[in-house]
mmCIF file of C-alpha atoms in Angstrom:
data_model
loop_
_atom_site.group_PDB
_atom_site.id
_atom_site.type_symbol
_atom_site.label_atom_id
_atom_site.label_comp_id
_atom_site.label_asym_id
_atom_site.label_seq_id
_atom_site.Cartn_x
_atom_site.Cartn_y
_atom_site.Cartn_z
ATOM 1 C CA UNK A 1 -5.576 12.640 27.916
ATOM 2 C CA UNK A 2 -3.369 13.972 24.915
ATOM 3 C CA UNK A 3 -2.037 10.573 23.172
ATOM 4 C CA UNK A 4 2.073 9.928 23.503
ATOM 5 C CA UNK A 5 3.536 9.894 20.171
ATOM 6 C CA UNK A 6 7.799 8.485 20.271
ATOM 7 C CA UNK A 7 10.526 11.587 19.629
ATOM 8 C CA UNK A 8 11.415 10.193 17.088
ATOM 9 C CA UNK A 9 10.082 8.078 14.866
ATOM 10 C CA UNK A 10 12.317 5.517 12.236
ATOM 11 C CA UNK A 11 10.963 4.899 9.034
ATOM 12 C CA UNK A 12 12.551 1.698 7.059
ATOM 13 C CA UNK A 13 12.202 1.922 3.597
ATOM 14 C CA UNK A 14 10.711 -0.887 1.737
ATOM 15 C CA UNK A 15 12.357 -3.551 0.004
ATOM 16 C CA UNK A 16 10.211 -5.149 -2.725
ATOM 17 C CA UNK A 17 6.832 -4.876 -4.307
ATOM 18 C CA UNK A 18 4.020 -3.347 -1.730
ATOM 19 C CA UNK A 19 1.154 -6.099 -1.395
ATOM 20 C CA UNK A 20 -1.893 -3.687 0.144
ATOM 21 C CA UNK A 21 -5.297 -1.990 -0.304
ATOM 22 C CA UNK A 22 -6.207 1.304 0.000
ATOM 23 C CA UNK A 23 -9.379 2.859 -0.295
ATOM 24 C CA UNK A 24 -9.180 6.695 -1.022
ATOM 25 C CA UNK A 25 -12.385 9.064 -0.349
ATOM 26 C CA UNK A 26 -15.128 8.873 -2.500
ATOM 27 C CA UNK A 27 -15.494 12.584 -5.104
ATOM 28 C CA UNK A 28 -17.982 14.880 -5.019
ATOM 29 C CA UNK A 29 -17.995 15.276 -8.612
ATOM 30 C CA UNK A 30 -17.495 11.902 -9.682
ATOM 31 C CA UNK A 31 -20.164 10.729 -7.694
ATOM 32 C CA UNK A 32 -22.681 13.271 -9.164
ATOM 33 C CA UNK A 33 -21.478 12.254 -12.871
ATOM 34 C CA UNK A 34 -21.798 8.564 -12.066
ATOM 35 C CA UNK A 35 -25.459 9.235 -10.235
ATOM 36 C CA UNK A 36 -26.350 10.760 -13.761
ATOM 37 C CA UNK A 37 -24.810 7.999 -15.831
ATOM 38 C CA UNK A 38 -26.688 5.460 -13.586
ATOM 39 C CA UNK A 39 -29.643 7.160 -14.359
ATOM 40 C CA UNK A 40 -29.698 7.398 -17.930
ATOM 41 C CA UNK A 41 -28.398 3.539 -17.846
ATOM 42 C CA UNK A 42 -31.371 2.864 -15.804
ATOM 43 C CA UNK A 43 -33.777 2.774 -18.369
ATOM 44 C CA UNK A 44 -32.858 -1.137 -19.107
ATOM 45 C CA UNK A 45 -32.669 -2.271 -15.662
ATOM 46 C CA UNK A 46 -31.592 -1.583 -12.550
ATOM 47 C CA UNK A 47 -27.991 0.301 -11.729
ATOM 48 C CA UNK A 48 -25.645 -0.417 -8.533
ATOM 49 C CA UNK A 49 -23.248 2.240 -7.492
ATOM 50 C CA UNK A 50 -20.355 1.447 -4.982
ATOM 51 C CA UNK A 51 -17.999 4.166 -3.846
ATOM 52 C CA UNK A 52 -20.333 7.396 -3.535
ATOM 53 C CA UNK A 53 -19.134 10.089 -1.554
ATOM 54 C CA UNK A 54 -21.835 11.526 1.091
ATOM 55 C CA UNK A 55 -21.699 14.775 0.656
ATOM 56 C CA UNK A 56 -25.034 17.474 0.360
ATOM 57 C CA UNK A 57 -24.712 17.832 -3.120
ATOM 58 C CA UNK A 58 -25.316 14.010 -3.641
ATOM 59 C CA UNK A 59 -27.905 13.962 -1.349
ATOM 60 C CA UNK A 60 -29.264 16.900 -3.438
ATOM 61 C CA UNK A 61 -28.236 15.008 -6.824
ATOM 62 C CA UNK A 62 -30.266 12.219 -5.431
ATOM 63 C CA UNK A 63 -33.169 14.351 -4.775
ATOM 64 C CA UNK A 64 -33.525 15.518 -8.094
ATOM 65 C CA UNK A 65 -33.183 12.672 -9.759
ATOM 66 C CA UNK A 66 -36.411 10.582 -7.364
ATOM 67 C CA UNK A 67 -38.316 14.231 -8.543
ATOM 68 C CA UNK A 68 -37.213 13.378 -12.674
ATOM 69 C CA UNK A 69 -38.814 9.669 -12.412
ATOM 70 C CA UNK A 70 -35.868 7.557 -10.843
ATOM 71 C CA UNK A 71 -36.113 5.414 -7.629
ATOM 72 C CA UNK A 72 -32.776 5.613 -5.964
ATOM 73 C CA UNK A 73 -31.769 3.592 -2.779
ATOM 74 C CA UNK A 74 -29.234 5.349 -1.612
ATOM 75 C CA UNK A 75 -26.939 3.444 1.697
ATOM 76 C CA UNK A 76 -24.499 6.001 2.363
ATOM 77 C CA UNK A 77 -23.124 4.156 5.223
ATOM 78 C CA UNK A 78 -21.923 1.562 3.178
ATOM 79 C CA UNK A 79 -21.318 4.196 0.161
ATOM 80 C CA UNK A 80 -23.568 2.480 -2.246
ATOM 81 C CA UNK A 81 -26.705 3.507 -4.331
ATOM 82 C CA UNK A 82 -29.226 1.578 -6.370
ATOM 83 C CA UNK A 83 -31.129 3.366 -9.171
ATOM 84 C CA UNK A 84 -34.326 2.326 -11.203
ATOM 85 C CA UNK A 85 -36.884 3.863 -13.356
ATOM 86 C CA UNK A 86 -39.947 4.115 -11.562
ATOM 87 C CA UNK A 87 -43.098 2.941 -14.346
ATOM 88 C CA UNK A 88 -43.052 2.522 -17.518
ATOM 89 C CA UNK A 89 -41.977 5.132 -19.962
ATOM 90 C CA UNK A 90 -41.830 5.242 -23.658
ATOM 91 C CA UNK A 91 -39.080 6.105 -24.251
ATOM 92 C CA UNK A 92 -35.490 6.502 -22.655
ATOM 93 C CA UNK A 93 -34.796 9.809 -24.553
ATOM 94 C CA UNK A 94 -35.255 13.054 -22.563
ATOM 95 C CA UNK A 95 -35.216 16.611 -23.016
ATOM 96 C CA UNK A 96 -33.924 20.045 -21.434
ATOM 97 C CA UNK A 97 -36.055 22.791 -21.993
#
C-alpha cells in the first residue's frame, strides 16, 4: 500500500528561537581519525567513543587496531566503542617502518 501524502503541503515559518536536537550521521573519516586518537590515548587508560559511524572501513579500522595491541569493544548498535591497551608495554611510543 503506497502511503497518502496531502497535495499540498503548508509550511509556517517559525517565529522565535528553535528549542530541538538533532543527531546527524556519524563520518566515515572522522570516526577512523578518532579510533586512532583513542588508541594512541589509550596507553593511560581506557578510551570511550560515542558517535561512530558503522561503516566497513571502521570495522576494518577496528580490526587493525585489536592486530597492533589494542582491545576495542566496539557496540555499533548503540554507535559507541571502548578501547584499551591489551598488557603491559614499555612504552607508548611507536614506530612505522
Amino acid at each position: 500500500m503506497q502511503p497518502r501524502y496531502p497535495k499540498v503541503q503548508v509550511v509556517e515559518p517559525v517565529i522565535g528561537p528553535v528549542n530541538a536536537k538533532c543527531r546527524v550521521p556519524g563520518s566515515k573519516s572522522v570516526s577512523n581519525r578518532a579510533l586512532v586518537l583513542a588508541a594512541l590515548g589509550a596507553s593511560r587508560g581506557p578510551c570511550e567513543l560515542s558517535g561512530l559511524l558503522h561503516s566497513e572501513d571502521t570495522e576494518v579500522m577496528v580490526e587493525s587496531l585489536g592486530k597492533l595491541g589494542w582491545e576495542v569493544e566496539a557496540d555499533w548498535a548503540n554507535a559507541r566503542a571502548k578501547l584499551s591497551l591489551v598488557g603491559k608495554r614499555e612504552s607508548s611510543k611507536y614506530t612505522i617502518p
